[in-house]
Every structure is written in C-alpha cells, then in structure tokens.
Amino acid sequence: MNTSDEEAEQKLPRLNAGNQLFQDLDADNVSATEIESLCMRCHENGMTKLLLTRIPHFKSIIVMAFECPHCGFKNSEVQSGEAIQEKGHRYEVRCTTKADLNRQIVRNSSASVSFPEFEFTAPPATNSLLTTAEGLVTRFIEDLSLDQPQRKEAAPAVYQAIETLLDRLRGVLELPEDEEPGKAVTLVVDDPSGNSYVENLCAPHADPKMKISHYTRTKQQMIDLGMMSEGDGAEQAAEAEAATAPARTNAQKEMEAAEKVERAVRDAAENNEILTFPANCSSCNAPCDTRMQMVDIPHFQQVIIMSTTCDQCGYKSNEVKCGGAISTKGRRITLTLEDKDDLSRDILKSETSSFCVPEVDLDMFAGTMGGKFTTIEGLLRQAHDELDRRAPFFAGDSATAEKRDRFLRFLARLDAAANGDVLPLTLVLDDPMAHSYVQNIYAPDPDPNMVTEDYERSFEQNEELGLNDISVD
C-alpha cells in the first residue's frame, strides 16, 4: 500500500467508534460522523452529519443533516435503522370509546392504515410516526381537506365523495366515553416490515379489542422493502418454474427448506459436529456467529438448538427448532409447581406454543419468545427480561404513572415467581403442533403434578400454521 492509499484510508469516516452500531440516545454524549458530500443545489462540496442512535422503548434511527457552506442550502432527514422482522405484523383494533383513541401507535414508514367500514386505506408514508389513534385520524382529515375548494370547482363528484369520507372520519373522533351499540370502528395497521406497534391498553393481559397476526410477505412487499429487486434472476427462474410445474404453497416450500437444513444438521450430529454460520446481532446489529446442533431429549424427540453470542455487546440468545412429522393433534401440558425444585425442570417451548401462569397474570402468545430450551426458572426470567426491555409505552414521558406502576408491580410478581417466592404455581403450556415438552422427573412413571391432554386443532389454528393449504394427494 503506498502513501496516498494510507492517507485516503485514514480520511475514511469511522461509523460509531463504540462497540454498538446504534448507541443509546444521550444528550451529554452525542457523537456524529461527518462525511463530505455533494450539494445538489450548487454542486459544490458540503458536509453531511450522520447520527446512528437508539431511542429507548422506540426504535433505532439514522439522523442525517446536510449543510452547504457555499450556497447555504440545508436539509435534514430521519430514516429507520430497525432490522426488518422475520414476518409482517397486522394489528386489528376495535375502537368503541374515547379511551381507544388514546392508544399510542408507532407507525413505521412501510405501514398502511385502513378503516374497513369506510373502505379507506392510507398507503405507506414517507416517514415514521409516533402518535395516537386520534392523531392518525386527525392527520388523515387534514390531508384529505387540502385542495377541497379547488376540487369543488374542478371535480364535484370527487369533492362530494371526499366530504362524505371526512364526515365519517370526524365521527370517529366523537366516540362516546362508554360503549354504545352501533358506535364502533375498526382500525387496521398492516406493516410488512413488522416494525409498527399498537398499544395494548390491558397489558400485561391480552387486549380483547385487539387482534395481532403475523404473515409471510408477498413478492411485491419484499420488493417494496428493498429485500429483492424486480429483475432478480433467481426470482424470474422461480416464476418460470411455477409456470410449468404445479403450484406449491408457501408452507410446502418452507417445509422443503426445513427438511434440507434438518438433513445437514442431522449429518453433523452423527459426526458430533457443531454447525456455525454468520449472522447479525439482534441487539446491536454487529456481525456475530450462530451455532447449531441437534440434541436428543430423552422421552421426547430430537430438536435443533441454535445459540447466538455477540462479542461486541455481550448479547446472548438461544432458539429451538423441532423436527419430525407434524402431529395430528395439539397438546396442552399443565404443571403444578409446589416447591423450588420444580423450577429447575427442563422445558422446551417451541415457537408455535403459548404459555401462561395465572397466579402472576402472565400470558405469552405463540411466537412471542420464539423456541426456547431452558428451565422453568429460565423461561420465567427470559419472559421478565423481554417484557422489561422491549415492551413499549410503559416508560418515558408518554407513560402515565398509573400504567407504569401497574406494569412494575407485574414485573415484581413475575420476578418473585422466578425466585420461587410465589408457590404453588400453575404453568400451562399449549402447543397446537405438540412440539413442546416439560421434564417428567418421575419418568418413566406418570408425574402426579403434570396433566397432558391432546386436542383437535381448530380451523383457525390450522390456517395460521398453514396446514389447511397442504395437499397430500
């Protein structure tokens, strides 16, 4: 390397000299990266400042500010730095009272908002937004009201249609204090990136007015998110194959891919090898390694355990994938914990299972924490840490004192349960795929404190698992 190359390398900006790519927002310690860039107005060189930061209980963002010393042109922009989630998220909220309008909403720039009763859908926006349901409706009213005088003269039919919609949106802002028959509206927030959130007013309990669903993104949604291009050769080849071969569902394709991975892991397990592949830390987004190995659980089945450790920020996680055939029935396991020794039982919670502990009002939906192979104590502590670290709307200036105190009391009860200070406890593990397991310390004899029951899956459960689309002909 010559001297000029060394000097050029030294001038290259170093994004965030700290250990984490996105640093926590701190007014006393702001470190921005400066990059010389071209001014689009006078075509002279100006200066762009980049700040990669993480707003607590919100998201990671990239703040960009450009200023040209020659012509005085200035421009600033904020972009999301959040990683795209594995699946898209869809929130469906039934608004019946004014309290529902006060729900806080994080609307990512990729999210669409709709009111099915009005046949109204707002497409993805140019920037992300933290607001309330009332704030969203108010913003829609303001945007639709623009240029209405001009429309009245140029296109009376369009003007009248928008006025009708505006009247219905204004009616949403006038919801009663208490529920009344016939006065309700459905708000739907659909985000293919999975980075939008709608506040749960009943947290830590399930909200009866809100339904959350996760879905696999379509090809067009992946193109819109920049995950693939329209001219992707692999995608075109897949389309050509689909035109000449029988159509296959997404569930079938996922099963085939999973079988290939399982065969590779099984071959490695026979040779007592651990597979390692590159990944990114879900906490700081730094490059790290994920290790994977197949383990045989006595009196159950073989499972794939994946472990990720980040050397940059110290984040650790593990996930379990179950192999084998799909069970014809779901399984519900109910365990009564009578002493602290029961907390040390091994437990496998698959990614399709939900679990609850009624004594501490804990109810975790399927897919909330992914697949876990740990102890019961470890599962309760992981649930505590996840809720404490990632639950939005319970900290900061936007949270009310009553809501914050209620959530802190819940976390204290959950921590006491993990310590064994709240006994007896009842753990209910419900898995529609029957891929979850709780250690029977009396094996091979029955456990007097454990009840296992198999049940027929409902149509909705089969639909969510993609089983209704599988053809066995």
CSV table of C-alpha atoms in Angstrom, one decimal:
chain,number,residue,atom,x,y,z
A,1,MET,CA,0.0,0.0,0.0
A,2,ASN,CA,1.5,3.4,-1.0
A,3,THR,CA,1.4,6.6,1.0
A,4,SER,CA,-1.5,8.1,-0.9
A,5,ASP,CA,-3.6,5.0,-0.2
A,6,GLU,CA,-2.7,5.1,3.5
A,7,GLU,CA,-3.7,8.8,3.7
A,8,ALA,CA,-7.0,8.1,1.9
A,9,GLU,CA,-7.8,5.2,4.3
A,10,GLN,CA,-7.1,7.5,7.3
A,11,LYS,CA,-9.6,10.0,5.9
A,12,LEU,CA,-12.4,7.4,5.6
A,13,PRO,CA,-15.1,8.0,8.3
A,14,ARG,CA,-15.5,5.5,11.0
A,15,LEU,CA,-19.1,5.0,11.8
A,16,ASN,CA,-19.5,4.8,15.6
A,17,ALA,CA,-16.2,4.0,17.2
A,18,GLY,CA,-18.0,2.4,20.1
A,19,ASN,CA,-18.9,-1.3,20.4
A,20,GLN,CA,-22.5,-0.9,19.2
A,21,LEU,CA,-23.6,0.4,15.8
A,22,PHE,CA,-26.6,2.2,17.3
A,23,GLN,CA,-25.8,4.0,20.5
A,24,ASP,CA,-28.4,4.9,23.2
A,25,LEU,CA,-29.7,8.4,22.9
A,26,ASP,CA,-27.7,10.6,25.3
A,27,ALA,CA,-27.7,14.4,25.2
A,28,ASP,CA,-24.4,14.6,27.1
A,29,ASN,CA,-22.6,12.3,24.7
A,30,VAL,CA,-23.5,12.9,21.1
A,31,SER,CA,-21.0,11.6,18.5
A,32,ALA,CA,-21.9,12.3,14.9
A,33,THR,CA,-20.0,11.1,11.8
A,34,GLU,CA,-19.1,13.8,9.2
A,35,ILE,CA,-18.9,13.0,5.6
A,36,GLU,CA,-18.0,15.4,2.7
A,37,SER,CA,-20.8,15.1,0.1
A,38,LEU,CA,-22.1,16.9,-3.0
A,39,CYS,CA,-24.6,19.8,-2.7
A,40,MET,CA,-27.4,19.2,-5.1
A,41,ARG,CA,-28.2,22.9,-5.5
A,42,CYS,CA,-24.8,24.5,-6.3
A,43,HIS,CA,-22.8,21.2,-7.0
A,44,GLU,CA,-20.1,22.2,-4.5
A,45,ASN,CA,-18.9,20.0,-1.7
A,46,GLY,CA,-20.9,20.3,1.6
A,47,MET,CA,-20.9,18.4,4.8
A,48,THR,CA,-23.3,15.6,5.9
A,49,LYS,CA,-23.5,14.6,9.5
A,50,LEU,CA,-24.8,11.1,10.4
A,51,LEU,CA,-26.0,10.1,13.9
A,52,LEU,CA,-26.9,6.4,14.5
A,53,THR,CA,-28.9,6.3,17.7
A,54,ARG,CA,-31.4,4.2,19.5
A,55,ILE,CA,-34.4,5.9,21.2
A,56,PRO,CA,-35.3,3.9,24.3
A,57,HIS,CA,-38.5,1.9,24.0
A,58,PHE,CA,-39.0,3.1,20.4
A,59,LYS,CA,-36.5,2.1,17.7
A,60,SER,CA,-33.1,2.6,16.1
A,61,ILE,CA,-32.9,5.6,13.8
A,62,ILE,CA,-30.5,7.3,11.4
A,63,VAL,CA,-30.4,11.1,11.7
A,64,MET,CA,-28.9,12.9,8.7
A,65,ALA,CA,-28.2,16.6,8.4
A,66,PHE,CA,-26.6,18.3,5.3
A,67,GLU,CA,-25.3,21.9,5.1
A,68,CYS,CA,-23.5,23.6,2.3
A,69,PRO,CA,-21.2,26.5,3.2
A,70,HIS,CA,-21.2,27.8,-0.3
A,71,CYS,CA,-24.9,28.4,-1.0
A,72,GLY,CA,-26.3,27.9,2.5
A,73,PHE,CA,-28.6,25.0,1.5
A,74,LYS,CA,-29.6,22.8,4.4
A,75,ASN,CA,-31.5,19.6,4.6
A,76,SER,CA,-32.3,17.1,7.3
A,77,GLU,CA,-33.8,13.6,7.3
A,78,VAL,CA,-34.6,10.7,9.6
A,79,GLN,CA,-34.6,7.1,8.5
A,80,SER,CA,-35.4,3.9,10.3
A,81,GLY,CA,-32.4,1.8,11.3
A,82,GLU,CA,-34.5,-1.0,12.6
A,83,ALA,CA,-33.9,-4.5,11.2
A,84,ILE,CA,-36.8,-6.0,9.2
A,85,GLN,CA,-38.6,-8.6,11.2
A,86,GLU,CA,-39.0,-12.2,10.1
A,87,LYS,CA,-42.7,-11.7,9.3
A,88,GLY,CA,-45.1,-8.9,8.7
A,89,HIS,CA,-47.4,-7.7,11.5
A,90,ARG,CA,-51.1,-6.8,11.3
A,91,TYR,CA,-52.9,-5.1,14.2
A,92,GLU,CA,-56.7,-5.0,14.1
A,93,VAL,CA,-58.2,-2.8,16.8
A,94,ARG,CA,-61.9,-2.4,17.6
A,95,CYS,CA,-62.4,1.2,18.7
A,96,THR,CA,-65.6,1.7,20.7
A,97,THR,CA,-64.8,4.5,23.2
A,98,LYS,CA,-62.6,7.6,23.5
A,99,ALA,CA,-60.1,5.6,25.5
A,100,ASP,CA,-59.4,3.6,22.4
A,101,LEU,CA,-58.5,6.8,20.6
A,102,ASN,CA,-55.7,7.4,23.1
A,103,ARG,CA,-53.9,4.3,22.2
A,104,GLN,CA,-50.3,5.1,21.3
A,105,ILE,CA,-49.2,3.9,17.8
A,106,VAL,CA,-45.8,3.6,16.3
A,107,ARG,CA,-46.4,3.8,12.5
A,108,ASN,CA,-43.4,2.7,10.5
A,109,SER,CA,-43.0,4.3,7.1
A,110,SER,CA,-43.8,0.9,5.5
A,111,ALA,CA,-47.1,0.5,7.3
A,112,SER,CA,-50.6,1.1,5.8
A,113,VAL,CA,-53.5,2.2,7.9
A,114,SER,CA,-57.1,1.4,7.0
A,115,PHE,CA,-60.7,1.6,8.2
A,116,PRO,CA,-62.6,-1.3,6.6
A,117,GLU,CA,-66.0,0.1,7.4
A,118,PHE,CA,-65.2,3.3,5.3
A,119,GLU,CA,-63.3,1.4,2.6
A,120,PHE,CA,-60.5,3.8,3.3
A,121,THR,CA,-56.8,2.8,3.2
A,122,ALA,CA,-53.8,5.2,3.7
A,123,PRO,CA,-50.7,3.8,1.9
A,124,PRO,CA,-47.3,3.7,3.4
A,125,ALA,CA,-46.0,7.1,4.4
A,126,THR,CA,-42.6,8.9,3.7
A,127,ASN,CA,-41.5,8.8,7.3
A,128,SER,CA,-42.2,7.0,10.6
A,129,LEU,CA,-44.5,8.5,13.2
A,130,LEU,CA,-45.2,8.1,16.9
A,131,THR,CA,-48.8,9.3,17.7
A,132,THR,CA,-52.2,8.1,18.9
A,133,ALA,CA,-55.2,6.7,17.1
A,134,GLU,CA,-56.8,10.1,17.4
A,135,GLY,CA,-53.7,11.7,16.0
A,136,LEU,CA,-53.8,9.4,13.0
A,137,VAL,CA,-57.4,10.2,12.2
A,138,THR,CA,-56.8,14.0,12.7
A,139,ARG,CA,-53.8,13.8,10.3
A,140,PHE,CA,-56.0,12.0,7.7
A,141,ILE,CA,-58.7,14.6,8.0
A,142,GLU,CA,-56.1,17.4,7.5
A,143,ASP,CA,-54.6,15.8,4.4
A,144,LEU,CA,-57.9,15.0,2.8
A,145,SER,CA,-59.2,18.5,3.4
A,146,LEU,CA,-56.3,20.1,1.4
A,147,ASP,CA,-57.4,21.4,-2.0
A,148,GLN,CA,-61.1,20.7,-1.3
A,149,PRO,CA,-62.1,24.2,-2.6
A,150,GLN,CA,-60.4,23.5,-5.9
A,151,ARG,CA,-61.9,20.0,-6.2
A,152,LYS,CA,-65.4,21.5,-5.7
A,153,GLU,CA,-65.0,23.6,-8.8
A,154,ALA,CA,-63.0,21.1,-11.0
A,155,ALA,CA,-64.4,17.7,-9.9
A,156,PRO,CA,-67.7,18.0,-7.9
A,157,ALA,CA,-68.2,14.2,-7.7
A,158,VAL,CA,-64.7,13.7,-6.2
A,159,TYR,CA,-65.3,16.6,-3.9
A,160,GLN,CA,-68.6,15.1,-2.6
A,161,ALA,CA,-67.1,11.6,-2.1
A,162,ILE,CA,-64.2,13.1,0.0
A,163,GLU,CA,-66.6,15.2,2.0
A,164,THR,CA,-68.6,12.0,2.8
A,165,LEU,CA,-65.4,10.3,4.0
A,166,LEU,CA,-64.4,13.3,6.0
A,167,ASP,CA,-67.7,13.3,7.8
A,168,ARG,CA,-67.3,9.7,8.8
A,169,LEU,CA,-63.7,10.3,10.0
A,170,ARG,CA,-64.9,13.2,12.1
A,171,GLY,CA,-67.4,10.9,13.6
A,172,VAL,CA,-64.6,8.6,14.8
A,173,LEU,CA,-63.3,11.5,16.9
A,174,GLU,CA,-66.7,11.7,18.6
A,175,LEU,CA,-66.8,8.2,20.0
A,176,PRO,CA,-68.6,8.1,23.4
A,177,GLU,CA,-67.0,7.7,26.8
A,178,ASP,CA,-68.8,4.4,27.3
A,179,GLU,CA,-69.6,1.7,24.8
A,180,GLU,CA,-72.8,2.3,22.8
A,181,PRO,CA,-74.4,-0.1,20.3
A,182,GLY,CA,-73.7,0.9,16.7
A,183,LYS,CA,-70.8,3.2,17.5
A,184,ALA,CA,-67.6,1.4,16.7
A,185,VAL,CA,-64.9,1.4,14.1
A,186,THR,CA,-62.1,-0.9,13.2
A,187,LEU,CA,-58.5,0.4,12.8
A,188,VAL,CA,-56.1,-1.8,11.0
A,189,VAL,CA,-52.3,-1.2,10.9
A,190,ASP,CA,-50.5,-3.5,8.5
A,191,ASP,CA,-46.7,-3.4,8.4
A,192,PRO,CA,-44.8,-5.8,6.1
A,193,SER,CA,-41.6,-4.9,7.9
A,194,GLY,CA,-43.0,-5.8,11.4
A,195,ASN,CA,-41.7,-2.6,13.0
A,196,SER,CA,-45.1,-0.9,13.8
A,197,TYR,CA,-46.7,-1.2,17.2
A,198,VAL,CA,-50.2,-0.5,18.7
A,199,GLU,CA,-50.5,-0.1,22.4
A,200,ASN,CA,-52.2,-2.8,24.5
A,201,LEU,CA,-54.4,-0.9,27.0
A,202,CYS,CA,-54.9,-4.1,29.1
A,203,ALA,CA,-51.2,-5.0,29.3
A,204,PRO,CA,-49.8,-7.3,30.7
A,205,HIS,CA,-53.1,-9.1,29.9
A,206,ALA,CA,-54.4,-9.8,26.5
A,207,ASP,CA,-56.5,-6.9,24.9
A,208,PRO,CA,-59.9,-8.2,24.0
A,209,LYS,CA,-60.3,-5.4,21.4
A,210,MET,CA,-57.0,-6.1,19.6
A,211,LYS,CA,-56.0,-8.9,17.3
A,212,ILE,CA,-52.4,-9.4,16.3
A,213,SER,CA,-51.5,-11.6,13.4
A,214,HIS,CA,-48.2,-12.5,11.7
A,215,TYR,CA,-47.9,-13.3,8.0
A,216,THR,CA,-45.4,-14.2,5.3
A,217,ARG,CA,-44.6,-11.3,3.0
A,218,THR,CA,-45.6,-11.3,-0.7
A,219,LYS,CA,-43.2,-10.8,-3.5
A,220,GLN,CA,-44.3,-7.2,-4.1
A,221,GLN,CA,-44.0,-6.4,-0.4
A,222,MET,CA,-40.4,-7.7,-0.4
A,223,ILE,CA,-39.7,-5.6,-3.5
A,224,ASP,CA,-41.2,-2.5,-1.8
A,225,LEU,CA,-39.0,-3.1,1.3
A,226,GLY,CA,-35.9,-3.5,-0.8
A,227,MET,CA,-35.4,-7.1,0.1
A,228,MET,CA,-35.3,-8.1,-3.6
A,229,SER,CA,-35.4,-6.4,-7.0
A,230,GLU,CA,-37.9,-6.9,-9.7
A,231,GLY,CA,-35.2,-8.1,-12.0
A,232,ASP,CA,-33.8,-10.7,-9.6
A,233,GLY,CA,-32.7,-13.6,-11.8
A,234,ALA,CA,-33.5,-16.2,-9.1
A,235,GLU,CA,-37.0,-14.8,-8.8
A,236,GLN,CA,-37.5,-14.9,-12.5
A,237,ALA,CA,-36.3,-18.5,-12.6
A,238,ALA,CA,-38.7,-19.4,-9.8
A,239,GLU,CA,-41.6,-17.8,-11.7
A,240,ALA,CA,-40.7,-19.8,-14.8
A,241,GLU,CA,-40.6,-23.0,-12.8
A,242,ALA,CA,-44.0,-22.1,-11.3
A,243,ALA,CA,-45.5,-21.6,-14.8
A,244,THR,CA,-44.6,-25.2,-15.8
A,245,ALA,CA,-44.9,-27.1,-12.6
A,246,PRO,CA,-47.9,-27.5,-10.2
A,247,ALA,CA,-48.3,-24.6,-7.8
A,248,ARG,CA,-46.8,-25.1,-4.4
A,249,THR,CA,-47.9,-23.3,-1.3
A,250,ASN,CA,-45.5,-21.2,0.9
A,251,ALA,CA,-46.0,-23.8,3.6
A,252,GLN,CA,-44.7,-26.6,1.4
A,253,LYS,CA,-41.7,-24.6,0.3
A,254,GLU,CA,-40.8,-23.8,3.9
A,255,MET,CA,-41.2,-27.4,4.8
A,256,GLU,CA,-38.8,-28.5,2.0
A,257,ALA,CA,-36.2,-25.9,3.0
A,258,ALA,CA,-36.5,-27.0,6.6
A,259,GLU,CA,-36.0,-30.6,5.6
A,260,LYS,CA,-32.8,-29.7,3.8
A,261,VAL,CA,-31.5,-27.9,6.9
A,262,GLU,CA,-32.5,-30.7,9.1
A,263,ARG,CA,-30.6,-33.3,7.0
A,264,ALA,CA,-27.5,-31.1,7.1
A,265,VAL,CA,-27.8,-30.8,10.9
A,266,ARG,CA,-28.5,-34.5,11.3
A,267,ASP,CA,-25.4,-35.4,9.4
A,268,ALA,CA,-23.4,-33.0,11.6
A,269,ALA,CA,-24.9,-34.5,14.7
A,270,GLU,CA,-23.8,-38.0,13.7
A,271,ASN,CA,-20.2,-36.8,13.4
A,272,ASN,CA,-20.6,-34.8,16.7
A,273,GLU,CA,-20.0,-31.5,14.9
A,274,ILE,CA,-21.4,-28.1,15.6
A,275,LEU,CA,-22.5,-26.1,12.5
A,276,THR,CA,-21.5,-22.4,12.5
A,277,PHE,CA,-22.9,-19.7,10.2
A,278,PRO,CA,-22.6,-15.9,10.1
A,279,ALA,CA,-25.5,-13.7,11.4
A,280,ASN,CA,-26.2,-10.3,12.8
A,281,CYS,CA,-26.8,-9.5,16.5
A,282,SER,CA,-30.4,-8.6,17.1
A,283,SER,CA,-29.4,-6.1,19.8
A,284,CYS,CA,-26.6,-4.1,18.2
A,285,ASN,CA,-26.7,-5.4,14.6
A,286,ALA,CA,-23.0,-6.3,14.7
A,287,PRO,CA,-21.7,-9.4,12.8
A,288,CYS,CA,-21.7,-12.5,15.0
A,289,ASP,CA,-21.8,-16.3,14.7
A,290,THR,CA,-24.7,-18.6,15.3
A,291,ARG,CA,-24.0,-22.2,16.3
A,292,MET,CA,-26.4,-25.0,15.6
A,293,GLN,CA,-26.6,-28.6,16.8
A,294,MET,CA,-29.1,-31.4,17.0
A,295,VAL,CA,-29.8,-32.7,20.5
A,296,ASP,CA,-31.8,-35.8,21.6
A,297,ILE,CA,-34.1,-35.1,24.5
A,298,PRO,CA,-34.9,-38.3,26.5
A,299,HIS,CA,-38.5,-39.5,26.4
A,300,PHE,CA,-39.3,-36.8,23.7
A,301,GLN,CA,-37.7,-36.3,20.4
A,302,GLN,CA,-34.7,-34.7,18.6
A,303,VAL,CA,-34.5,-30.9,18.4
A,304,ILE,CA,-32.2,-28.4,16.8
A,305,ILE,CA,-30.7,-25.9,19.2
A,306,MET,CA,-29.3,-22.6,17.9
A,307,SER,CA,-27.2,-20.3,20.0
A,308,THR,CA,-26.0,-16.8,19.2
A,309,THR,CA,-23.4,-14.8,21.2
A,310,CYS,CA,-22.3,-11.3,20.3
A,311,ASP,CA,-18.7,-10.4,21.2
A,312,GLN,CA,-19.5,-6.7,20.7
A,313,CYS,CA,-22.3,-6.0,23.2
A,314,GLY,CA,-22.4,-9.4,25.0
A,315,TYR,CA,-26.0,-10.2,23.9
A,316,LYS,CA,-26.8,-13.9,24.1
A,317,SER,CA,-29.8,-15.9,22.8
A,318,ASN,CA,-30.8,-19.4,22.0
A,319,GLU,CA,-33.6,-20.8,20.0
A,320,VAL,CA,-35.0,-24.3,19.4
A,321,LYS,CA,-36.4,-25.8,16.2
A,322,CYS,CA,-38.3,-29.0,16.4
A,323,GLY,CA,-38.0,-31.6,13.7
A,324,GLY,CA,-40.1,-34.7,12.8
A,325,ALA,CA,-43.6,-35.1,11.5
A,326,ILE,CA,-46.5,-32.8,12.2
A,327,SER,CA,-48.7,-34.2,15.0
A,328,THR,CA,-52.3,-34.9,14.1
A,329,LYS,CA,-53.4,-33.2,17.4
A,330,GLY,CA,-52.3,-30.3,19.6
A,331,ARG,CA,-51.1,-30.8,23.1
A,332,ARG,CA,-51.7,-28.9,26.4
A,333,ILE,CA,-49.4,-29.5,29.4
A,334,THR,CA,-50.5,-28.3,32.8
A,335,LEU,CA,-47.9,-28.5,35.6
A,336,THR,CA,-48.3,-27.6,39.2
A,337,LEU,CA,-45.1,-26.3,40.8
A,338,GLU,CA,-45.1,-27.0,44.5
A,339,ASP,CA,-41.5,-26.2,45.6
A,340,LYS,CA,-38.4,-24.5,44.3
A,341,ASP,CA,-37.0,-27.8,42.9
A,342,ASP,CA,-39.8,-27.7,40.3
A,343,LEU,CA,-38.4,-24.5,38.8
A,344,SER,CA,-35.3,-26.5,37.7
A,345,ARG,CA,-37.3,-28.8,35.4
A,346,ASP,CA,-36.2,-28.7,31.8
A,347,ILE,CA,-38.7,-27.2,29.4
A,348,LEU,CA,-38.9,-27.0,25.7
A,349,LYS,CA,-41.2,-24.2,24.4
A,350,SER,CA,-41.5,-24.4,20.6
A,351,GLU,CA,-42.1,-21.3,18.6
A,352,THR,CA,-45.7,-22.3,18.0
A,353,SER,CA,-46.6,-22.7,21.7
A,354,SER,CA,-48.1,-20.2,24.1
A,355,PHE,CA,-47.8,-20.4,27.9
A,356,CYS,CA,-49.4,-18.8,30.9
A,357,VAL,CA,-49.0,-18.6,34.7
A,358,PRO,CA,-52.4,-17.5,36.0
A,359,GLU,CA,-51.1,-16.8,39.6
A,360,VAL,CA,-48.9,-13.9,38.3
A,361,ASP,CA,-51.2,-12.9,35.4
A,362,LEU,CA,-48.6,-13.9,32.8
A,363,ASP,CA,-49.9,-14.8,29.4
A,364,MET,CA,-47.5,-15.1,26.5
A,365,PHE,CA,-48.9,-15.7,23.0
A,366,ALA,CA,-47.4,-18.1,20.4
A,367,GLY,CA,-44.3,-16.8,18.7
A,368,THR,CA,-43.7,-14.2,21.3
A,369,MET,CA,-40.3,-15.5,22.5
A,370,GLY,CA,-39.5,-18.0,19.7
A,371,GLY,CA,-38.4,-21.5,20.6
A,372,LYS,CA,-36.6,-22.0,23.9
A,373,PHE,CA,-34.9,-24.9,25.6
A,374,THR,CA,-34.2,-23.9,29.2
A,375,THR,CA,-35.5,-24.5,32.7
A,376,ILE,CA,-38.9,-23.2,34.0
A,377,GLU,CA,-37.0,-20.6,36.1
A,378,GLY,CA,-35.0,-19.6,33.0
A,379,LEU,CA,-38.2,-19.3,31.0
A,380,LEU,CA,-39.8,-17.0,33.6
A,381,ARG,CA,-36.7,-14.9,33.8
A,382,GLN,CA,-36.5,-14.6,30.0
A,383,ALA,CA,-40.1,-13.5,29.9
A,384,HIS,CA,-39.3,-10.9,32.6
A,385,ASP,CA,-36.3,-9.6,30.7
A,386,GLU,CA,-38.2,-9.4,27.4
A,387,LEU,CA,-41.1,-7.5,28.8
A,388,ASP,CA,-38.8,-5.2,30.8
A,389,ARG,CA,-36.6,-4.4,27.9
A,390,ARG,CA,-38.8,-4.4,24.9
A,391,ALA,CA,-42.4,-3.6,26.0
A,392,PRO,CA,-43.1,-0.1,24.6
A,393,PHE,CA,-45.4,2.6,26.0
A,394,PHE,CA,-44.5,1.7,29.7
A,395,ALA,CA,-41.6,4.1,30.2
A,396,GLY,CA,-40.7,7.7,29.3
A,397,ASP,CA,-42.8,10.8,29.3
A,398,SER,CA,-45.7,9.2,27.4
A,399,ALA,CA,-46.5,6.6,30.1
A,400,THR,CA,-48.9,7.6,32.8
A,401,ALA,CA,-48.0,7.0,36.5
A,402,GLU,CA,-50.8,4.5,36.9
A,403,LYS,CA,-49.8,2.5,33.9
A,404,ARG,CA,-46.1,2.5,34.8
A,405,ASP,CA,-46.8,1.4,38.4
A,406,ARG,CA,-49.2,-1.4,37.3
A,407,PHE,CA,-46.5,-2.7,34.9
A,408,LEU,CA,-43.8,-2.5,37.6
A,409,ARG,CA,-46.0,-4.4,40.1
A,410,PHE,CA,-46.5,-7.1,37.4
A,411,LEU,CA,-42.7,-7.4,36.8
A,412,ALA,CA,-42.1,-7.7,40.5
A,413,ARG,CA,-44.6,-10.5,40.8
A,414,LEU,CA,-43.0,-12.3,37.9
A,415,ASP,CA,-39.5,-11.9,39.4
A,416,ALA,CA,-40.8,-13.3,42.7
A,417,ALA,CA,-42.3,-16.3,40.8
A,418,ALA,CA,-38.9,-17.0,39.2
A,419,ASN,CA,-37.2,-16.8,42.6
A,420,GLY,CA,-39.7,-19.4,44.0
A,421,ASP,CA,-41.3,-16.9,46.4
A,422,VAL,CA,-44.8,-17.4,44.9
A,423,LEU,CA,-45.8,-21.1,45.4
A,424,PRO,CA,-47.7,-23.1,44.3
A,425,LEU,CA,-47.8,-22.0,40.7
A,426,THR,CA,-49.6,-23.4,37.7
A,427,LEU,CA,-47.8,-23.5,34.3
A,428,VAL,CA,-49.9,-24.1,31.2
A,429,LEU,CA,-48.1,-24.8,28.0
A,430,ASP,CA,-50.3,-25.0,24.9
A,431,ASP,CA,-48.8,-26.1,21.6
A,432,PRO,CA,-51.0,-26.8,18.6
A,433,MET,CA,-48.1,-28.7,16.9
A,434,ALA,CA,-47.4,-30.8,20.0
A,435,HIS,CA,-43.7,-29.9,19.8
A,436,SER,CA,-43.3,-28.7,23.4
A,437,TYR,CA,-42.0,-30.7,26.4
A,438,VAL,CA,-41.8,-30.4,30.2
A,439,GLN,CA,-39.4,-32.7,32.0
A,440,ASN,CA,-41.1,-35.6,33.9
A,441,ILE,CA,-38.9,-36.1,37.0
A,442,TYR,CA,-40.7,-39.4,37.7
A,443,ALA,CA,-40.1,-40.9,34.2
A,444,PRO,CA,-41.0,-43.5,33.0
A,445,ASP,CA,-43.8,-43.3,35.6
A,446,PRO,CA,-46.5,-40.7,35.4
A,447,ASP,CA,-45.9,-37.3,37.0
A,448,PRO,CA,-48.6,-36.7,39.7
A,449,ASN,CA,-48.3,-32.9,39.2
A,450,MET,CA,-48.5,-32.9,35.4
A,451,VAL,CA,-51.5,-33.3,33.2
A,452,THR,CA,-51.1,-33.8,29.5
A,453,GLU,CA,-54.0,-33.7,27.2
A,454,ASP,CA,-54.3,-33.9,23.4
A,455,TYR,CA,-56.9,-32.0,21.5
A,456,GLU,CA,-58.2,-31.4,18.0
A,457,ARG,CA,-56.9,-28.3,16.4
A,458,SER,CA,-59.4,-25.7,15.3
A,459,PHE,CA,-59.7,-24.5,11.7
A,460,GLU,CA,-58.2,-21.1,12.7
A,461,GLN,CA,-55.1,-22.8,14.2
A,462,ASN,CA,-54.6,-24.9,11.1
A,463,GLU,CA,-55.0,-21.8,9.0
A,464,GLU,CA,-52.4,-19.9,11.0
A,465,LEU,CA,-50.0,-22.9,10.8
A,466,GLY,CA,-50.5,-23.2,7.1
A,467,LEU,CA,-51.8,-26.7,7.4
A,468,ASN,CA,-55.1,-26.1,5.5
A,469,ASP,CA,-53.1,-25.4,2.3
A,470,ILE,CA,-51.1,-28.6,2.4
A,471,SER,CA,-52.2,-31.2,-0.2
A,472,VAL,CA,-51.3,-34.8,0.5
A,473,ASP,CA,-52.6,-36.2,-2.8
